[in-house]
Structure formats: C-alpha cells, structure tokens
C-alpha atoms as a PDB file:
ATOM      1  CA  MET A   1      77.603  32.546  97.147  1.00  0.00           C
ATOM      2  CA  SER A   2      75.871  35.997  96.346  1.00  0.00           C
ATOM      3  CA  TYR A   3      76.338  36.994  92.494  1.00  0.00           C
ATOM      4  CA  VAL A   4      75.065  39.670  90.040  1.00  0.00           C
ATOM      5  CA  LYS A   5      74.282  38.468  86.545  1.00  0.00           C
ATOM      6  CA  ILE A   6      74.638  41.257  83.756  1.00  0.00           C
ATOM      7  CA  GLY A   7      73.435  41.049  80.128  1.00  0.00           C
ATOM      8  CA  ALA A   8      75.882  43.517  78.007  1.00  0.00           C
ATOM      9  CA  VAL A   9      75.622  44.364  74.551  1.00  0.00           C
ATOM     10  CA  THR A  10      77.085  46.866  72.798  1.00  0.00           C
ATOM     11  CA  ASP A  11      77.542  48.709  69.257  1.00  0.00           C
ATOM     12  CA  VAL A  12      74.266  47.250  67.776  1.00  0.00           C
ATOM     13  CA  HIS A  13      74.353  49.716  65.082  1.00  0.00           C
ATOM     14  CA  GLN A  14      70.878  48.998  63.631  1.00  0.00           C
ATOM     15  CA  GLY A  15      70.587  50.727  60.342  1.00  0.00           C
ATOM     16  CA  PRO A  16      71.197  51.177  57.356  1.00  0.00           C
ATOM     17  CA  LEU A  17      71.755  47.046  57.846  1.00  0.00           C
ATOM     18  CA  ASP A  18      69.297  45.087  59.774  1.00  0.00           C
ATOM     19  CA  VAL A  19      70.834  43.739  62.879  1.00  0.00           C
ATOM     20  CA  ARG A  20      67.461  42.805  64.853  1.00  0.00           C
ATOM     21  CA  LYS A  21      68.044  38.976  64.070  1.00  0.00           C
ATOM     22  CA  TRP A  22      71.330  38.732  66.000  1.00  0.00           C
ATOM     23  CA  LEU A  23      69.798  41.247  68.949  1.00  0.00           C
ATOM     24  CA  LYS A  24      66.719  38.433  69.152  1.00  0.00           C
ATOM     25  CA  VAL A  25      69.349  35.833  69.486  1.00  0.00           C
ATOM     26  CA  PHE A  26      70.638  37.969  72.259  1.00  0.00           C
ATOM     27  CA  VAL A  27      67.288  38.417  73.714  1.00  0.00           C
ATOM     28  CA  GLU A  28      66.184  34.836  74.099  1.00  0.00           C
ATOM     29  CA  ASP A  29      69.518  34.136  75.442  1.00  0.00           C
ATOM     30  CA  MET A  30      68.853  36.493  77.902  1.00  0.00           C
ATOM     31  CA  ASN A  31      65.053  35.258  78.747  1.00  0.00           C
ATOM     32  CA  GLU A  32      65.582  31.492  78.450  1.00  0.00           C
ATOM     33  CA  GLU A  33      68.797  30.561  79.305  1.00  0.00           C
ATOM     34  CA  PHE A  34      70.977  33.652  81.027  1.00  0.00           C
ATOM     35  CA  LYS A  35      68.466  34.923  83.247  1.00  0.00           C
ATOM     36  CA  PRO A  36      70.396  38.504  84.132  1.00  0.00           C
ATOM     37  CA  ASP A  37      69.616  40.733  86.979  1.00  0.00           C
ATOM     38  CA  PHE A  38      69.430  43.579  84.468  1.00  0.00           C
ATOM     39  CA  VAL A  39      70.466  43.691  80.908  1.00  0.00           C
ATOM     40  CA  VAL A  40      72.243  47.573  79.183  1.00  0.00           C
ATOM     41  CA  GLU A  41      73.069  48.006  76.046  1.00  0.00           C
ATOM     42  CA  LEU A  42      76.593  50.470  75.784  1.00  0.00           C
ATOM     43  CA  GLY A  43      75.572  53.154  73.235  1.00  0.00           C
ATOM     44  CA  ASP A  44      75.390  53.221  69.378  1.00  0.00           C
ATOM     45  CA  PHE A  45      71.633  51.305  69.053  1.00  0.00           C
ATOM     46  CA  ILE A  46      71.514  53.221  66.230  1.00  0.00           C
ATOM     47  CA  GLY A  47      73.931  53.777  63.295  1.00  0.00           C
ATOM     48  CA  THR A  48      72.201  55.400  59.979  1.00  0.00           C
ATOM     49  CA  ARG A  49      71.757  59.100  59.095  1.00  0.00           C
ATOM     50  CA  GLU A  50      68.334  58.283  57.076  1.00  0.00           C
ATOM     51  CA  ASN A  51      65.527  57.824  59.416  1.00  0.00           C
ATOM     52  CA  PRO A  52      66.651  57.188  62.657  1.00  0.00           C
ATOM     53  CA  LYS A  53      63.437  57.498  64.613  1.00  0.00           C
ATOM     54  CA  GLU A  54      62.449  54.460  62.865  1.00  0.00           C
ATOM     55  CA  GLU A  55      65.201  52.397  63.124  1.00  0.00           C
ATOM     56  CA  LEU A  56      65.455  53.276  66.799  1.00  0.00           C
ATOM     57  CA  ARG A  57      61.809  51.977  66.986  1.00  0.00           C
ATOM     58  CA  ARG A  58      62.996  48.973  65.183  1.00  0.00           C
ATOM     59  CA  ILE A  59      65.435  47.587  67.147  1.00  0.00           C
ATOM     60  CA  ASN A  60      64.311  48.809  70.519  1.00  0.00           C
ATOM     61  CA  GLU A  61      61.062  46.599  69.969  1.00  0.00           C
ATOM     62  CA  VAL A  62      63.700  43.599  69.501  1.00  0.00           C
ATOM     63  CA  TYR A  63      65.023  45.127  72.923  1.00  0.00           C
ATOM     64  CA  VAL A  64      62.347  45.649  75.153  1.00  0.00           C
ATOM     65  CA  GLN A  65      61.019  42.282  74.799  1.00  0.00           C
ATOM     66  CA  CYS A  66      64.225  41.346  77.187  1.00  0.00           C
ATOM     67  CA  LYS A  67      62.328  40.010  80.798  1.00  0.00           C
ATOM     68  CA  ALA A  68      64.813  41.739  82.819  1.00  0.00           C
ATOM     69  CA  PRO A  69      65.095  45.534  83.526  1.00  0.00           C
ATOM     70  CA  LYS A  70      66.790  47.287  80.912  1.00  0.00           C
ATOM     71  CA  TYR A  71      69.021  49.992  80.829  1.00  0.00           C
ATOM     72  CA  TYR A  72      70.577  52.514  77.636  1.00  0.00           C
ATOM     73  CA  ILE A  73      73.569  54.068  77.521  1.00  0.00           C
ATOM     74  CA  LEU A  74      74.408  56.837  75.293  1.00  0.00           C
ATOM     75  CA  GLY A  75      76.438  56.588  72.260  1.00  0.00           C
ATOM     76  CA  ASN A  76      78.010  59.004  69.587  1.00  0.00           C
ATOM     77  CA  HIS A  77      75.948  57.434  66.404  1.00  0.00           C
ATOM     78  CA  ASP A  78      72.569  57.708  68.456  1.00  0.00           C
ATOM     79  CA  LEU A  79      73.231  61.432  68.739  1.00  0.00           C
ATOM     80  CA  GLU A  80      74.781  62.309  65.490  1.00  0.00           C
ATOM     81  CA  ILE A  81      71.219  62.954  63.897  1.00  0.00           C
ATOM     82  CA  LEU A  82      68.538  62.648  67.051  1.00  0.00           C
ATOM     83  CA  THR A  83      68.627  64.789  70.307  1.00  0.00           C
ATOM     84  CA  ARG A  84      69.022  63.506  74.132  1.00  0.00           C
ATOM     85  CA  GLU A  85      65.239  64.123  74.005  1.00  0.00           C
ATOM     86  CA  GLU A  86      64.344  62.418  70.968  1.00  0.00           C
ATOM     87  CA  PHE A  87      66.170  59.600  72.114  1.00  0.00           C
ATOM     88  CA  LYS A  88      64.758  58.931  75.480  1.00  0.00           C
ATOM     89  CA  LYS A  89      61.019  59.385  74.335  1.00  0.00           C
ATOM     90  CA  ILE A  90      61.705  56.503  71.827  1.00  0.00           C
ATOM     91  CA  VAL A  91      62.766  53.988  74.217  1.00  0.00           C
ATOM     92  CA  GLY A  92      60.869  55.496  76.879  1.00  0.00           C
ATOM     93  CA  ILE A  93      64.045  56.128  79.667  1.00  0.00           C
ATOM     94  CA  ASP A  94      64.120  59.778  81.998  1.00  0.00           C
ATOM     95  CA  TYR A  95      67.680  59.503  82.559  1.00  0.00           C
ATOM     96  CA  THR A  96      70.968  59.366  80.672  1.00  0.00           C
ATOM     97  CA  TRP A  97      73.449  58.787  83.452  1.00  0.00           C
ATOM     98  CA  LYS A  98      71.839  57.060  86.670  1.00  0.00           C
ATOM     99  CA  SER A  99      73.128  54.554  89.164  1.00  0.00           C
ATOM    100  CA  ILE A 100      71.510  51.501  90.566  1.00  0.00           C
ATOM    101  CA  ASP A 101      72.110  48.914  93.664  1.00  0.00           C
ATOM    102  CA  VAL A 102      71.781  45.602  92.732  1.00  0.00           C
ATOM    103  CA  LYS A 103      72.756  42.996  95.612  1.00  0.00           C
ATOM    104  CA  PHE A 104      75.760  43.680  96.759  1.00  0.00           C
ATOM    105  CA  LEU A 105      77.141  45.627  93.922  1.00  0.00           C
ATOM    106  CA  HIS A 106      76.960  49.624  92.857  1.00  0.00           C
ATOM    107  CA  VAL A 107      76.491  49.807  89.455  1.00  0.00           C
ATOM    108  CA  ILE A 108      76.841  53.279  87.355  1.00  0.00           C
ATOM    109  CA  LEU A 109      75.157  54.182  84.239  1.00  0.00           C
ATOM    110  CA  LEU A 110      77.654  56.923  82.552  1.00  0.00           C
ATOM    111  CA  ASP A 111      76.745  59.260  79.564  1.00  0.00           C
ATOM    112  CA  GLY A 112      80.066  60.143  77.634  1.00  0.00           C
ATOM    113  CA  ALA A 113      78.827  61.476  74.752  1.00  0.00           C
ATOM    114  CA  TRP A 114      79.132  65.368  75.508  1.00  0.00           C
ATOM    115  CA  GLY A 115      82.473  65.965  73.163  1.00  0.00           C
ATOM    116  CA  PRO A 116      82.469  68.015  70.177  1.00  0.00           C
ATOM    117  CA  ASP A 117      81.373  66.278  66.574  1.00  0.00           C
ATOM    118  CA  VAL A 118      85.202  65.959  65.100  1.00  0.00           C
ATOM    119  CA  ASN A 119      84.322  63.599  62.319  1.00  0.00           C
ATOM    120  CA  SER A 120      80.610  63.447  61.534  1.00  0.00           C
ATOM    121  CA  GLY A 121      80.123  60.668  63.478  1.00  0.00           C
ATOM    122  CA  GLY A 122      78.341  62.376  66.173  1.00  0.00           C
ATOM    123  CA  PRO A 123      79.800  63.477  69.488  1.00  0.00           C
ATOM    124  CA  THR A 124      83.551  62.291  70.777  1.00  0.00           C
ATOM    125  CA  GLY A 125      83.719  61.721  74.864  1.00  0.00           C
ATOM    126  CA  HIS A 126      83.356  64.058  77.187  1.00  0.00           C
ATOM    127  CA  ILE A 127      82.177  63.847  81.169  1.00  0.00           C
ATOM    128  CA  PRO A 128      80.413  67.182  81.545  1.00  0.00           C
ATOM    129  CA  SER A 129      80.639  68.932  84.860  1.00  0.00           C
ATOM    130  CA  GLU A 130      76.749  68.559  85.815  1.00  0.00           C
ATOM    131  CA  GLU A 131      77.516  64.765  85.879  1.00  0.00           C
ATOM    132  CA  LEU A 132      81.208  64.670  87.419  1.00  0.00           C
ATOM    133  CA  ASP A 133      78.667  66.553  90.561  1.00  0.00           C
ATOM    134  CA  TRP A 134      76.177  64.229  90.258  1.00  0.00           C
ATOM    135  CA  LEU A 135      78.623  61.150  90.479  1.00  0.00           C
ATOM    136  CA  GLN A 136      80.590  62.780  93.324  1.00  0.00           C
ATOM    137  CA  GLU A 137      77.395  62.960  95.425  1.00  0.00           C
ATOM    138  CA  ASP A 138      76.270  59.725  94.213  1.00  0.00           C
ATOM    139  CA  LEU A 139      79.282  57.793  95.441  1.00  0.00           C
ATOM    140  CA  ALA A 140      78.980  60.003  98.710  1.00  0.00           C
ATOM    141  CA  ARG A 141      75.726  57.923  99.802  1.00  0.00           C
ATOM    142  CA  ILE A 142      77.726  54.767  99.180  1.00  0.00           C
ATOM    143  CA  PRO A 143      80.085  52.771 101.990  1.00  0.00           C
ATOM    144  CA  MET A 144      83.795  53.425 100.653  1.00  0.00           C
ATOM    145  CA  SER A 145      84.122  49.501 100.213  1.00  0.00           C
ATOM    146  CA  LYS A 146      81.094  48.657  98.136  1.00  0.00           C
ATOM    147  CA  PRO A 147      82.216  47.329  94.689  1.00  0.00           C
ATOM    148  CA  ILE A 148      81.436  49.706  92.219  1.00  0.00           C
ATOM    149  CA  VAL A 149      81.478  48.974  88.339  1.00  0.00           C
ATOM    150  CA  VAL A 150      80.839  51.680  85.439  1.00  0.00           C
ATOM    151  CA  PHE A 151      78.983  51.124  81.966  1.00  0.00           C
ATOM    152  CA  CYS A 152      79.733  54.141  79.356  1.00  0.00           C
ATOM    153  CA  HIS A 153      79.855  54.113  75.807  1.00  0.00           C
ATOM    154  CA  TYR A 154      83.561  55.141  75.942  1.00  0.00           C
ATOM    155  CA  PRO A 155      86.184  53.021  76.696  1.00  0.00           C
ATOM    156  CA  ILE A 156      88.078  54.086  80.174  1.00  0.00           C
ATOM    157  CA  GLY A 157      91.435  53.009  81.281  1.00  0.00           C
ATOM    158  CA  ILE A 158      92.043  51.261  77.926  1.00  0.00           C
ATOM    159  CA  PHE A 159      93.741  53.530  75.158  1.00  0.00           C
ATOM    160  CA  ARG A 160      95.717  55.716  77.769  1.00  0.00           C
ATOM    161  CA  ASP A 161      97.728  57.344  75.056  1.00  0.00           C
ATOM    162  CA  ILE A 162      94.680  58.751  73.461  1.00  0.00           C
ATOM    163  CA  PRO A 163      91.527  58.322  75.835  1.00  0.00           C
ATOM    164  CA  ARG A 164      88.339  57.749  74.267  1.00  0.00           C
ATOM    165  CA  ILE A 165      87.167  60.264  76.704  1.00  0.00           C
ATOM    166  CA  ASP A 166      89.190  63.387  76.673  1.00  0.00           C
ATOM    167  CA  ASN A 167      88.879  64.346  80.921  1.00  0.00           C
ATOM    168  CA  GLU A 168      89.629  60.412  81.486  1.00  0.00           C
ATOM    169  CA  GLU A 169      91.926  60.930  84.339  1.00  0.00           C
ATOM    170  CA  GLU A 170      89.566  63.664  85.705  1.00  0.00           C
ATOM    171  CA  LEU A 171      86.695  61.072  85.789  1.00  0.00           C
ATOM    172  CA  LEU A 172      88.797  58.882  87.349  1.00  0.00           C
ATOM    173  CA  GLU A 173      89.971  60.837  89.737  1.00  0.00           C
ATOM    174  CA  VAL A 174      86.601  61.056  91.428  1.00  0.00           C
ATOM    175  CA  PHE A 175      86.418  56.974  92.258  1.00  0.00           C
ATOM    176  CA  LYS A 176      89.786  57.383  94.155  1.00  0.00           C
ATOM    177  CA  GLY A 177      89.102  55.872  97.531  1.00  0.00           C
ATOM    178  CA  TYR A 178      86.332  54.035  96.356  1.00  0.00           C
ATOM    179  CA  ASN A 179      85.987  50.383  95.496  1.00  0.00           C
ATOM    180  CA  LEU A 180      85.859  50.475  91.651  1.00  0.00           C
ATOM    181  CA  ILE A 181      86.619  46.938  90.499  1.00  0.00           C
ATOM    182  CA  ALA A 182      85.491  47.312  86.869  1.00  0.00           C
ATOM    183  CA  THR A 183      84.437  49.186  83.941  1.00  0.00           C
ATOM    184  CA  PHE A 184      82.483  47.805  80.767  1.00  0.00           C
ATOM    185  CA  SER A 185      82.274  49.273  77.762  1.00  0.00           C
ATOM    186  CA  GLY A 186      81.951  49.714  73.677  1.00  0.00           C
ATOM    187  CA  ASP A 187      82.817  52.319  70.753  1.00  0.00           C
ATOM    188  CA  ALA A 188      86.087  50.561  69.692  1.00  0.00           C
ATOM    189  CA  HIS A 189      84.372  47.538  68.081  1.00  0.00           C
ATOM    190  CA  TYR A 190      86.731  44.766  68.269  1.00  0.00           C
ATOM    191  CA  GLY A 191      87.158  45.616  72.090  1.00  0.00           C
ATOM    192  CA  GLY A 192      90.111  45.056  74.415  1.00  0.00           C
ATOM    193  CA  TYR A 193      91.504  44.562  78.115  1.00  0.00           C
ATOM    194  CA  ARG A 194      93.449  45.934  80.050  1.00  0.00           C
ATOM    195  CA  GLU A 195      93.787  46.241  84.065  1.00  0.00           C
ATOM    196  CA  ILE A 196      95.317  49.629  86.046  1.00  0.00           C
ATOM    197  CA  ASN A 197      95.808  49.653  89.787  1.00  0.00           C
ATOM    198  CA  GLY A 198      93.379  46.580  90.094  1.00  0.00           C
ATOM    199  CA  ILE A 199      90.628  47.653  88.037  1.00  0.00           C
ATOM    200  CA  HIS A 200      89.263  45.385  85.648  1.00  0.00           C
ATOM    201  CA  ASN A 201      88.543  47.649  82.117  1.00  0.00           C
ATOM    202  CA  ILE A 202      86.823  45.821  79.400  1.00  0.00           C
ATOM    203  CA  CYS A 203      85.869  47.172  76.125  1.00  0.00           C
ATOM    204  CA  LEU A 204      82.977  44.766  74.674  1.00  0.00           C
ATOM    205  CA  HIS A 205      83.178  43.963  71.238  1.00  0.00           C
ATOM    206  CA  SER A 206      80.299  45.312  68.623  1.00  0.00           C
ATOM    207  CA  MET A 207      77.045  43.367  68.241  1.00  0.00           C
ATOM    208  CA  GLY A 208      76.553  44.512  64.223  1.00  0.00           C
ATOM    209  CA  TRP A 209      78.268  46.923  61.851  1.00  0.00           C
ATOM    210  CA  TRP A 210      77.921  48.647  58.731  1.00  0.00           C
ATOM    211  CA  GLU A 211      79.262  45.999  56.540  1.00  0.00           C
ATOM    212  CA  TRP A 212      77.622  42.444  56.514  1.00  0.00           C
ATOM    213  CA  ASP A 213      80.627  40.214  57.005  1.00  0.00           C
ATOM    214  CA  LYS A 214      81.602  42.499  59.915  1.00  0.00           C
ATOM    215  CA  ILE A 215      78.825  41.752  61.999  1.00  0.00           C
ATOM    216  CA  THR A 216      79.685  39.176  64.477  1.00  0.00           C
ATOM    217  CA  GLY A 217      76.048  38.935  66.480  1.00  0.00           C
ATOM    218  CA  SER A 218      78.618  39.320  69.402  1.00  0.00           C
ATOM    219  CA  TYR A 219      77.600  39.809  73.321  1.00  0.00           C
ATOM    220  CA  ALA A 220      78.581  39.377  76.776  1.00  0.00           C
ATOM    221  CA  LYS A 221      77.192  37.245  80.213  1.00  0.00           C
ATOM    222  CA  LEU A 222      78.807  38.655  83.082  1.00  0.00           C
ATOM    223  CA  VAL A 223      78.630  36.944  86.194  1.00  0.00           C
ATOM    224  CA  ILE A 224      80.231  39.479  89.260  1.00  0.00           C
ATOM    225  CA  THR A 225      81.027  37.947  92.590  1.00  0.00           C
ATOM    226  CA  LEU A 226      82.899  39.666  95.538  1.00  0.00           C
ATOM    227  CA  GLU A 227      85.826  37.660  94.317  1.00  0.00           C
ATOM    228  CA  LYS A 228      85.900  37.713  90.686  1.00  0.00           C
ATOM    229  CA  ILE A 229      84.528  38.811  87.343  1.00  0.00           C
ATOM    230  CA  LEU A 230      83.147  35.999  84.753  1.00  0.00           C
ATOM    231  CA  VAL A 231      83.021  37.451  81.073  1.00  0.00           C
ATOM    232  CA  TYR A 232      81.193  34.820  79.417  1.00  0.00           C
ATOM    233  CA  GLY A 233      81.421  36.309  75.229  1.00  0.00           C
ATOM    234  CA  GLU A 234      79.572  35.334  72.903  1.00  0.00           C
ATOM    235  CA  GLY A 235      80.082  35.769  68.482  1.00  0.00           C
ATOM    236  CA  ALA A 236      83.811  37.262  68.161  1.00  0.00           C
ATOM    237  CA  GLN A 237      83.516  38.334  71.852  1.00  0.00           C
ATOM    238  CA  PRO A 238      86.539  37.080  73.995  1.00  0.00           C
ATOM    239  CA  SER A 239      86.017  35.484  77.657  1.00  0.00           C
ATOM    240  CA  TYR A 240      87.738  36.518  80.613  1.00  0.00           C
ATOM    241  CA  PHE A 241      87.679  35.118  84.286  1.00  0.00           C
ATOM    242  CA  LEU A 242      89.299  38.135  86.278  1.00  0.00           C
ATOM    243  CA  LYS A 243      89.900  38.671  90.127  1.00  0.00           C
ATOM    244  CA  ILE A 244      88.806  40.887  92.464  1.00  0.00           C
ATOM    245  CA  ARG A 245      91.793  42.405  94.610  1.00  0.00           C
ATOM    246  CA  SER A 246      90.630  43.417  98.040  1.00  0.00           C
ATOM    247  CA  SER A 247      89.454  46.641  99.193  1.00  0.00           C
ATOM    248  CA  CYS A 248      91.077  46.246 102.648  1.00  0.00           C
END
C-alpha cells in the first residue's frame, strides 16, 4: 500500500523560554523511529520580541538535524519583529509559499501571515491576491483527482464564525473541483478538528508556550494513504483516524 509519512510540529515558540529539548525529542523520533517523507513546522517557530534572530538560529539548529526534507511555514510571531527576508535568510529558504509532490500526494504550503497587526502579536491571517493567483496556477497543472493537503499556520475551515483567515471563503473557492482531502494548521494552541464537505481540517496542538506549565512538547505523525488519514499524536496532540471520501 502506498502512503506518505509526514512529521508536523507547530507553535514551538522558542523564546523567551527555551523549548529546544522538546524539539530534540521530535527530531529523534523522526530520525530513529518514524522516518517521514518530510517534516514541516507550521509557524510561530519563535515567540519572543527579544533577540528574535538569535532565538531563531538556536531553535533552527535543532530542527535542521532532521534527516528528512524540512519545510517552514510563517506564523504571526515569526514576523512580529523579523521581516520575511530576515526569517528566510536565517533558516536558509527561498520561499514563503510553495508546493511539492510526494508520491501520489500534492502538498501545498501557504503563507497566511499577511493580515494587519491588530494586537501587537504580528500579522493576522490573510492570503494575498498574488498568492491566490499562484495557487490557481499551481492547481491547474495537476489532475483534478490528485489528492491535496494544505499546511498553513492559520486554521482553515475550523473556526467558521470567526475565521482565522479573513478571506477564508475566497481561499476555499480556489479548491472547488479539486481533490482537497485535508488542511493542517496551528495558531490555536489547543488545536481542533472539523470536517466540512469531506475535507478534514485539523489544527495541531502547540509544542511550546510562554508559560512553563503549558509546554506540552506536542507534535503529530501523519500517515496518509488514498483511503485514510492517520494522525498519531504525541504530548497533548489527539490522534485521529479519518476516512477519505471518494473523489469519483
């Protein structure tokens, strides 16, 4: 049976507290046990206004020890002080949104951190028109039946009354007619799940926090097949066993 394995961690929040020992557990699990096709951190890699460049370097030194291909998504706290270019330079990437194909799966990494800073916590959720245009072009090049998963810092399709992305409906409209099977996100530290029209929307529990007693070291090990999505949670992350609707 063909499957894709993904290691996912969100809201590490390095700084002001040192969360590196918890991320080391994630890295060791990925390298020695789970051995995923790739790993992704879903934003808020840092959580401090003081020495953000140094804290980003410190936590990234742990993350890059993952042997699998590594991807990054920007969160609001990543951009509270740093610019996108500063973040990209420190972690060594040339993108803030992109897509990859892994076996049968089309994976989309979104940069949703374009909204206004309304509470001094960095940008709120918004997908700019340039990114939406790119997304339409990206989807146009794949078969409409190809399974798609999306990773974004801000939850998609979970908080329907007050969406974390202010143009969520516009974003979801782009996927109509395509085989979007799941979205994975962070931002809301306690996580959550909601299924809408056959799409599994999963918000992961934060690994770190700015209070010692709320650091859980949580992360998720994802196994995706053509028939199901398995989320094996560590720490406070719940596990989910989800069936995928037929695209026919």
